CSV table of C-alpha atoms and ligand atoms in Angstrom, one decimal:
chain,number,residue,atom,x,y,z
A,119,UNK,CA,2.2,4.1,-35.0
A,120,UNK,CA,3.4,0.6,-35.6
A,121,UNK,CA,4.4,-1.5,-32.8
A,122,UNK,CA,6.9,-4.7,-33.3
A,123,UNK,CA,4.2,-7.2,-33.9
A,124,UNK,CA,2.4,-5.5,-36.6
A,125,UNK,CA,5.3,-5.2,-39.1
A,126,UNK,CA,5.4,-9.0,-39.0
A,127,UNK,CA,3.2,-11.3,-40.8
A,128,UNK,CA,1.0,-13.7,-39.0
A,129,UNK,CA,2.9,-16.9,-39.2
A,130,UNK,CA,5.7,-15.1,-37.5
A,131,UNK,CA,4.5,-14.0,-34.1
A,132,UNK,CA,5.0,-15.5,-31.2
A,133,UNK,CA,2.6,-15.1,-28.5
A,134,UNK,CA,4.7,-14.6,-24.9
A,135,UNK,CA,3.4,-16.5,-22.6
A,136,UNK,CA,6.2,-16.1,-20.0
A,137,UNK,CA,7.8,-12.7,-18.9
A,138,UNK,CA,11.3,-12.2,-17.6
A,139,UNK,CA,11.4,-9.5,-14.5
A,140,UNK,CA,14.7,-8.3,-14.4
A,141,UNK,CA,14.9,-7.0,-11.1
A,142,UNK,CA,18.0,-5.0,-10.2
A,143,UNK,CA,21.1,-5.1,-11.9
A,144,UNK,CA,24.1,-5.7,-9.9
A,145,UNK,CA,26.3,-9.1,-9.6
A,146,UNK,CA,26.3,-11.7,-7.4
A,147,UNK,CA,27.7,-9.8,-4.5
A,148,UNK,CA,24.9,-7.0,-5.1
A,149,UNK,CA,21.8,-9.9,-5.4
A,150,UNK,CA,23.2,-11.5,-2.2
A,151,UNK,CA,23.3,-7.7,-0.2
A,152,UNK,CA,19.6,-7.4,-1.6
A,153,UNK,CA,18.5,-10.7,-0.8
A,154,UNK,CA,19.4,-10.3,3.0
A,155,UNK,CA,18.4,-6.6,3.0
A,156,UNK,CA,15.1,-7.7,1.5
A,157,UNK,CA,14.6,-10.9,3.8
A,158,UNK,CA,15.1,-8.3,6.4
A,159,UNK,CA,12.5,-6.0,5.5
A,160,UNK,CA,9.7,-8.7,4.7
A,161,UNK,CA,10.4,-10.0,8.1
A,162,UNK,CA,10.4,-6.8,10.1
A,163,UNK,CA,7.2,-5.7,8.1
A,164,UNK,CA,5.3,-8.7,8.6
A,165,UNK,CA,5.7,-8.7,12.1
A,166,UNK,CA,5.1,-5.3,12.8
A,167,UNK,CA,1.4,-5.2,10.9
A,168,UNK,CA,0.9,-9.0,12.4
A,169,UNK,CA,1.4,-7.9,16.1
A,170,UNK,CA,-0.9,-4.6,15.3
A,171,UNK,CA,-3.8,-6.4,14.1
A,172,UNK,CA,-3.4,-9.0,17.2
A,173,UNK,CA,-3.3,-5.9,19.9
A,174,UNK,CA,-6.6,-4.5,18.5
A,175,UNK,CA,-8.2,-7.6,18.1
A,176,UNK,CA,-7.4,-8.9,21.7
A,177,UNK,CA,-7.7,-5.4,23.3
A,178,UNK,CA,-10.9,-4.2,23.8
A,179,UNK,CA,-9.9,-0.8,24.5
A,180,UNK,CA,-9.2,-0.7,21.3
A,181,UNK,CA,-12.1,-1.6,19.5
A,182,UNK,CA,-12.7,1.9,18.0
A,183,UNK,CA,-12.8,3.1,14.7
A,184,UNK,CA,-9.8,4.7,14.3
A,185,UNK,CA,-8.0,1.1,15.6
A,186,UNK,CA,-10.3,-0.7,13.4
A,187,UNK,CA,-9.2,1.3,10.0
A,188,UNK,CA,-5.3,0.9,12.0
A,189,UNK,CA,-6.2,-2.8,12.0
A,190,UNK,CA,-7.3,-2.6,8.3
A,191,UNK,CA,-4.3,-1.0,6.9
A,192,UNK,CA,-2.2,-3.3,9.0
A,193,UNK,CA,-4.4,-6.2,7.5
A,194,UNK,CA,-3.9,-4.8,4.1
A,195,UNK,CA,0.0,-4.5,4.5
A,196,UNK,CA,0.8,-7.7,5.0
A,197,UNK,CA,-1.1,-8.9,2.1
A,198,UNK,CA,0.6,-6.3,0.3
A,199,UNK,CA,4.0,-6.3,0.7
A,200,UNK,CA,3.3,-10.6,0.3
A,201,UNK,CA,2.4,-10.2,-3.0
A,202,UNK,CA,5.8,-8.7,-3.8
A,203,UNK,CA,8.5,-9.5,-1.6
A,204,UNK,CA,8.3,-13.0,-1.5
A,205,UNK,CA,8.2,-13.4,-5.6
A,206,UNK,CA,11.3,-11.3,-5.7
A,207,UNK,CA,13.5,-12.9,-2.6
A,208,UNK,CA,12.9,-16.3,-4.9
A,209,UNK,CA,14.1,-15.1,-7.9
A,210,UNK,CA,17.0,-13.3,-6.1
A,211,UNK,CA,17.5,-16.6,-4.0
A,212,UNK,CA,17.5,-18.9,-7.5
A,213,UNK,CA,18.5,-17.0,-10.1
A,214,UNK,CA,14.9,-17.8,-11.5
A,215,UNK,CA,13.5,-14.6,-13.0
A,216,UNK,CA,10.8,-15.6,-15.2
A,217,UNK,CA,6.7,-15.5,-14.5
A,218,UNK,CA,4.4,-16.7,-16.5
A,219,UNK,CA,1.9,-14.0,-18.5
A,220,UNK,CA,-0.6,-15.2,-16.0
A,221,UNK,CA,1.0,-15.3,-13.0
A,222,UNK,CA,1.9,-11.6,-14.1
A,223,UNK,CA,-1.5,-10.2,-14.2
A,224,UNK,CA,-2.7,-11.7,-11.3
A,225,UNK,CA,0.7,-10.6,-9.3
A,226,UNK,CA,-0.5,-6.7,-10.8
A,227,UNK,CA,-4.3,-7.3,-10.8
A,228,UNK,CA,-4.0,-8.0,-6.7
A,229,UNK,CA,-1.3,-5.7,-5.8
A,230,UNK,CA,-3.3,-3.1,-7.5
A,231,UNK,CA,-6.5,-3.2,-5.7
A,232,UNK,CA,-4.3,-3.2,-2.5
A,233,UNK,CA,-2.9,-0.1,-3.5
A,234,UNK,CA,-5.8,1.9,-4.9
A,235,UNK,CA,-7.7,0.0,-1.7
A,236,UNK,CA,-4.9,1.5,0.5
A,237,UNK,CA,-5.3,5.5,-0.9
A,238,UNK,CA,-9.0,5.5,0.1
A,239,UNK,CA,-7.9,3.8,3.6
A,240,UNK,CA,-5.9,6.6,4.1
A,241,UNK,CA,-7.8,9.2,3.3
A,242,UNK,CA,-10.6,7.9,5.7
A,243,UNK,CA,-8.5,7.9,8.3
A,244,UNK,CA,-7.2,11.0,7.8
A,245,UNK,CA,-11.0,12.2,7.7
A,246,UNK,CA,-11.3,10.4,11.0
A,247,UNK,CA,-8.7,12.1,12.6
A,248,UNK,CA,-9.9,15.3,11.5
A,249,UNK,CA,-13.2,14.8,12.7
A,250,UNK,CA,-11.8,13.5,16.3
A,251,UNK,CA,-9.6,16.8,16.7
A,252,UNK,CA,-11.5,19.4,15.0
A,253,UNK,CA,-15.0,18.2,15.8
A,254,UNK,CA,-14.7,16.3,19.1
A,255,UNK,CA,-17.9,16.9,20.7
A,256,UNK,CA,-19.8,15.8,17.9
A,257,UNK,CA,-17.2,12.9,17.0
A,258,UNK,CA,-19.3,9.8,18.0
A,259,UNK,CA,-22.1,11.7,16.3
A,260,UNK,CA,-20.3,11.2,12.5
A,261,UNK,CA,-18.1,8.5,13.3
A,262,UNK,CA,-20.5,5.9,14.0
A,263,UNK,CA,-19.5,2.1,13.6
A,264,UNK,CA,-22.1,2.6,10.7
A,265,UNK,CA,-19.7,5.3,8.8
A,266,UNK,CA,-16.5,3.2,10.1
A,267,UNK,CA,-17.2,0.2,8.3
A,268,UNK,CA,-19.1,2.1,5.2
A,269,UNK,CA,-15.8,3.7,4.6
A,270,UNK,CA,-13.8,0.6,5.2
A,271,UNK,CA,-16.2,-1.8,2.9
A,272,UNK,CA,-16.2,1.4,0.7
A,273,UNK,CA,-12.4,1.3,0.4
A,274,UNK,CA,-12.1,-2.4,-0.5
A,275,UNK,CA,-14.8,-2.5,-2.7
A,276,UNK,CA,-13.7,1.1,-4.9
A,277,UNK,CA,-9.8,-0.2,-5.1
A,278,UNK,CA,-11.4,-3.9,-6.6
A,279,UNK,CA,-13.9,-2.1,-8.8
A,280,UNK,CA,-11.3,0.2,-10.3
A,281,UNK,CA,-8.7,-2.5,-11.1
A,282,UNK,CA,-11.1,-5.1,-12.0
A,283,UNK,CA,-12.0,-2.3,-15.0
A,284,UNK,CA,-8.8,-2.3,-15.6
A,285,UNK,CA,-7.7,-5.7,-15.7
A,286,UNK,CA,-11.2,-6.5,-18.0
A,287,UNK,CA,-9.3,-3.9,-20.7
A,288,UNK,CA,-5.5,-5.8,-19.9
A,289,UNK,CA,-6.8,-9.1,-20.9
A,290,UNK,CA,-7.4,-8.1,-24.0
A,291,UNK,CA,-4.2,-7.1,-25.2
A,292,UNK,CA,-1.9,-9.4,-27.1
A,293,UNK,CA,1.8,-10.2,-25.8
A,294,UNK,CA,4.6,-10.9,-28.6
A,295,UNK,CA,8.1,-10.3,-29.3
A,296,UNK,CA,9.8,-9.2,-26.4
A,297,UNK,CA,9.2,-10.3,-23.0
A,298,UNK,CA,11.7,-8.8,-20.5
A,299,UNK,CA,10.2,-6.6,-18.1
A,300,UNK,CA,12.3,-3.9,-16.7
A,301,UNK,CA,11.2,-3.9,-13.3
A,302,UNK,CA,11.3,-5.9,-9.9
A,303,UNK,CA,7.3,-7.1,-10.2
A,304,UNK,CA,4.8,-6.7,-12.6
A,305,UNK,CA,3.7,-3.5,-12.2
A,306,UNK,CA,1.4,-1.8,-15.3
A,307,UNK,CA,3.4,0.3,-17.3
A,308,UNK,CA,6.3,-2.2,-17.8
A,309,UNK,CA,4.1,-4.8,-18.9
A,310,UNK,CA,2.0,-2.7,-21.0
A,311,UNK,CA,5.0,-1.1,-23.1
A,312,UNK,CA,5.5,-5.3,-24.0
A,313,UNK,CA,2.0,-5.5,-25.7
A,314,UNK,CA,2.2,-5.9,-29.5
A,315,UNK,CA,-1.8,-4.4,-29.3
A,316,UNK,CA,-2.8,-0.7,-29.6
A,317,UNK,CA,-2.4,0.7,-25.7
A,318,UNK,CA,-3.9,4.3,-26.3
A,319,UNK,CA,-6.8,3.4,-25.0
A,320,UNK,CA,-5.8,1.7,-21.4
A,321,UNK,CA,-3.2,3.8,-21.3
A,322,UNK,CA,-5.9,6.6,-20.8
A,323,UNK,CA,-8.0,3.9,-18.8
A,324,UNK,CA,-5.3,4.0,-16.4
A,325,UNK,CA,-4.3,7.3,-16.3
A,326,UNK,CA,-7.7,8.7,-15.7
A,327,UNK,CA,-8.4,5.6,-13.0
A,328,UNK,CA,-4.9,6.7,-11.2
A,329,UNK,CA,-5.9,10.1,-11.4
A,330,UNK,CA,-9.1,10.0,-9.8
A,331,UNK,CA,-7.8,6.8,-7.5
A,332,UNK,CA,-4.8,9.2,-6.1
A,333,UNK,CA,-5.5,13.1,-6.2
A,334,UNK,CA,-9.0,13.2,-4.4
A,335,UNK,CA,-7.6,11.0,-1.4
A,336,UNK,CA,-4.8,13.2,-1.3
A,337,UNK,CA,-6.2,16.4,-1.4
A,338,UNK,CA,-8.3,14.8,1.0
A,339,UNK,CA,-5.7,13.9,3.4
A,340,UNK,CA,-4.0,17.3,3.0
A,341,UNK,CA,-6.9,19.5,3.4
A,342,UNK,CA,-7.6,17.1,6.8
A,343,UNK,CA,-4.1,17.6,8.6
A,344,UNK,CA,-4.1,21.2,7.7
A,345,UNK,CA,-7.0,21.7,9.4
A,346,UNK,CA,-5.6,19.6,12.2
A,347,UNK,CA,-2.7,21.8,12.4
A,348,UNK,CA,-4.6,24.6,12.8
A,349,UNK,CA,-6.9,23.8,15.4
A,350,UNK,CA,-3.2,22.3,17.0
A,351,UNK,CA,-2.5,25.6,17.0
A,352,UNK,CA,-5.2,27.1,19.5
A,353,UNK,CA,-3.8,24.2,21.7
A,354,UNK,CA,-2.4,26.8,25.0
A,355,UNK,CA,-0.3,24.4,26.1
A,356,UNK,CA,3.3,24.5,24.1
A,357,UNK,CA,4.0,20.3,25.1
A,358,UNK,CA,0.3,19.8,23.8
A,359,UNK,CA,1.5,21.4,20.6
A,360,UNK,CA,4.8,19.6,20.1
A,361,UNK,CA,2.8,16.3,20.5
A,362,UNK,CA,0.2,17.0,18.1
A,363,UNK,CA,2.4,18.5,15.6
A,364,UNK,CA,5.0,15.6,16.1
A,365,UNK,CA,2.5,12.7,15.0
A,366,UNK,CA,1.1,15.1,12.2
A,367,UNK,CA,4.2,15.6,10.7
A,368,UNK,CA,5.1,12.0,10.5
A,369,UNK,CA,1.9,10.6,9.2
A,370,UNK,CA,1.8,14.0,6.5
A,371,UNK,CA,5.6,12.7,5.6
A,372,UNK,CA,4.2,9.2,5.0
A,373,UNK,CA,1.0,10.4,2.7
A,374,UNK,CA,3.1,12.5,1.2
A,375,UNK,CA,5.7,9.7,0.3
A,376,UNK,CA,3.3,7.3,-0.9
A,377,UNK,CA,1.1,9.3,-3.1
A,378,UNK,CA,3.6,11.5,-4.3
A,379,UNK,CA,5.4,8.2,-5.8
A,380,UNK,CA,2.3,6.8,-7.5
A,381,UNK,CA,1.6,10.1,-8.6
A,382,UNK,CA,4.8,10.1,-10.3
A,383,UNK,CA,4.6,6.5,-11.3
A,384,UNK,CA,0.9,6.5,-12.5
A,385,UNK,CA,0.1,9.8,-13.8
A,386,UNK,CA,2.9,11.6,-14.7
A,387,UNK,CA,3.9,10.7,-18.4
A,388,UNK,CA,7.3,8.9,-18.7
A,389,UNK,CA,10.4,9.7,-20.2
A,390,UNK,CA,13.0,7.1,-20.9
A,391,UNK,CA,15.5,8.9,-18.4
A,392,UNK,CA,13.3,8.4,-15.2
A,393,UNK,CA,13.2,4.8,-15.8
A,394,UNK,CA,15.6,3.9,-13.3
A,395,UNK,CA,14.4,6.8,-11.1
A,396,UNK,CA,10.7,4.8,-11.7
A,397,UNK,CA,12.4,2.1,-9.6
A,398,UNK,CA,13.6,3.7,-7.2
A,399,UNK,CA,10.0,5.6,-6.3
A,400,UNK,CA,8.3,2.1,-7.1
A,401,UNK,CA,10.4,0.5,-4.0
A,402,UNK,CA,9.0,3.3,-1.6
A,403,UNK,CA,5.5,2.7,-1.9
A,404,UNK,CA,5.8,-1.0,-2.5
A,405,UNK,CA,8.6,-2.1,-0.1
A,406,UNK,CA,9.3,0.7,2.3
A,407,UNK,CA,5.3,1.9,2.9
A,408,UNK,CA,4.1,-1.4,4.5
A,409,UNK,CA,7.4,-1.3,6.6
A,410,UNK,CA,7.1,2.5,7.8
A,411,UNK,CA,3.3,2.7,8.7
A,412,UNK,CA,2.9,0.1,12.0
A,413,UNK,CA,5.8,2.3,13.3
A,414,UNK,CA,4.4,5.6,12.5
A,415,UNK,CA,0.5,5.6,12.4
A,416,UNK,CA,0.6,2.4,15.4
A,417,UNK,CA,3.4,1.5,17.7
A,418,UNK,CA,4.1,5.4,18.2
A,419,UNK,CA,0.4,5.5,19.7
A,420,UNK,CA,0.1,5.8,23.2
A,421,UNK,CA,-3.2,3.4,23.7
A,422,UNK,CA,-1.2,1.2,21.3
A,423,UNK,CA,1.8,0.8,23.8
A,424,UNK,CA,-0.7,0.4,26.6
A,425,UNK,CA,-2.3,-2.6,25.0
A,426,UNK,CA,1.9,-4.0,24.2
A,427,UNK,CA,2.7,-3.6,28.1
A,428,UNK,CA,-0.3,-5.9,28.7
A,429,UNK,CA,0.6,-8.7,26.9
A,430,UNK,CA,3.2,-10.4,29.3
A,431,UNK,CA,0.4,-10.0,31.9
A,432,UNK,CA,-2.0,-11.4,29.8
A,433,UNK,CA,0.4,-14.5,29.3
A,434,UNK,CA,1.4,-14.7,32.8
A,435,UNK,CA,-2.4,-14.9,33.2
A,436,UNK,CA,-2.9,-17.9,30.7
A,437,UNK,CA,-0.2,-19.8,31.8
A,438,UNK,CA,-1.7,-19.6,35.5
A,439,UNK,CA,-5.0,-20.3,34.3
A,440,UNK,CA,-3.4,-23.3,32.3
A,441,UNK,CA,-1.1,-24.4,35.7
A,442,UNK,CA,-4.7,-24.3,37.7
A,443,UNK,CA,-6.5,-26.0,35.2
A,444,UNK,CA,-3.8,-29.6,35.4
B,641,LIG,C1,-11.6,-3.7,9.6
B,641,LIG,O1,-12.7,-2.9,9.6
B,641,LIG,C2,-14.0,-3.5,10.0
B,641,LIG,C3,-15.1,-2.5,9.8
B,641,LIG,O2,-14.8,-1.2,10.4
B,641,LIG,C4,-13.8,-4.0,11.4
B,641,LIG,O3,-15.0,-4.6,11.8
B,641,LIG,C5,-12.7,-5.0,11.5
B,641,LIG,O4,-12.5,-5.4,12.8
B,641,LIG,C6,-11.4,-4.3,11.0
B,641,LIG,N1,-10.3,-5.3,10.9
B,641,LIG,C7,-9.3,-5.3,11.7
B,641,LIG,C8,-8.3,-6.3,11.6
B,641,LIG,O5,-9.1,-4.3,12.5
């Protein structure tokens, strides 16, 4: 296997230093459409996961620790959809495409240990809420704050461990020749099929990191709602059932989503024809995950709307306490 650089002799190659991201093709009508629509989403999700991690943090009543991996998630959401959105809204805004070959990595190396960092969150929380419904008398017995933040800490520190690995093997590859990436950010199989080095071996890295980063959370969260569902169904009451079933549903439809993309993304080997398609599954976990979970695993919540009808009192409070106070 050659690649481009290799056929050329030394004197010839020129190292890229700075990387074009083409983004999505369209003209000016279609950037401006996508600018707005963007803008829209970036705003939308980084309110949403803002005003979540404020009501758990002010609320008391919701200092447990399935509000504490909410808070995480929402914590980790804005991060994430930050390291994405607002790159891509300037270049969309300017006209100014390019990133520089280190801006690139670190643009992959942090969105990646927010993704891998996210599976793992939800795959504890799914645990969580198995143990809540399907072990409830012995709940507070396994979900101690001890577990809750060992599994949080965990989460963090497997999705840096596994892309730091990664990254350690990406810095060593050379970049020449071409240097227009097919994609809206710099995600790792874009970037990669621009080295002018052998990739065999990351390219196995990876695959075997996003194998054992996505399926086992997965399988995780499956095997956890299915046994929710079951118990839901010993529930006598039929509105008992609806209820349970409802919020299943949605947060399965949202796992689902999200690591059925980066299943396909990551894992599954690529053939030029899903290219485009790659896109397209790369804007739902990136763009349209961080928007989707406040709404479903959050504001749907009951305890969670409780603590949102509190907060004109609360302000009505401060303000009195401010008026008494001059
Ligand atoms: C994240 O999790 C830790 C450990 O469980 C918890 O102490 C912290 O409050 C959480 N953060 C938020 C914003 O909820």
């Amino acid at each position: 296997y050659m690649s481009p650089c290799q056929n050329l002799n030394g004197a010839n190659k020129t190292m890229t230093t700075e990387f074009i991201l083409l983004g999505f093709s369209g003209g000016q009508g279609v950037q401006i459409l996508l600018l707005l629509l963007f803008l829209a989403i970036y705003m939308l999700t980084i309110g949403g996961n803002l005003l979540i991690i404020l009501l758990i943090v002010s609320d008391h009543h919701l200092h447990t620790p399935m509000y504490y991996f909410l808070g995480n998630l929402s914590c980790l959401e804005t991060f994430y959809s930050s390291v994405i959105l607002p790159r891509m809204l300037y270049s969309l805004l300017t006209g100014d495409r390019s990133i520089s070959l280190i801006g690139c990595i670190t643009q992959f190396y942090i969105f990646g240990i927010l993704v891998t960092t996210e599976c793992f969150l939800l795959a504890a929380m799914s645990f969580d809420r198995y143990l809540a419904i399907c072990k409830p008398l012995h709940y507070t017995n396994y979900m101690s704050d001890r577990l809750c933040i060992q599994l949080t800490v965990g989460s963090w520190l497997g999705g840096s461990l596994a892309i730091t690995i990664t990254i350690s093997f990406m810095s060593q590859l050379v970049f020449c020749g071409m240097n227009e990436i097919d994609h809206f950010f710099c995600d790792f199989g874009p970037v990669i099929n621009l080295s002018c080095s052998n990739t065999r071996i990351i390219g196995t890295l990876v695959f075997i990191m996003s194998s054992l980063c996505a399926f086992p959370p997965f399988l995780l969260t499956w095997a956890s709602y299915v046994c929710i569902i079951i118990s839901v169904l010993r529930v006598p009451s039929i509105s008992g059932r609806q209820k349970a079933f409802s919020t299943c549903s949605s947060h399965l439809v949202v796992v689902t989503v999200f690591y059925g993309t980066l299943i396909i993304v990551y894992v599954v080997p690529k053939a030029n024809s899903l290219r485009e398609l790659n896109k397209v599954f790369s804007l739902l976990y990136t763009i349209l995950t961080p928007l989707v979970n406040p709404l479903v695993y959050s504001l749907k919540n009951k305890d969670v709307q409780e603590a949102l009808k509190k907060i004109p009192t609360k302000l009505a409070f401060l303000a009195g306490f401010r008026n008494t106070q001059l």
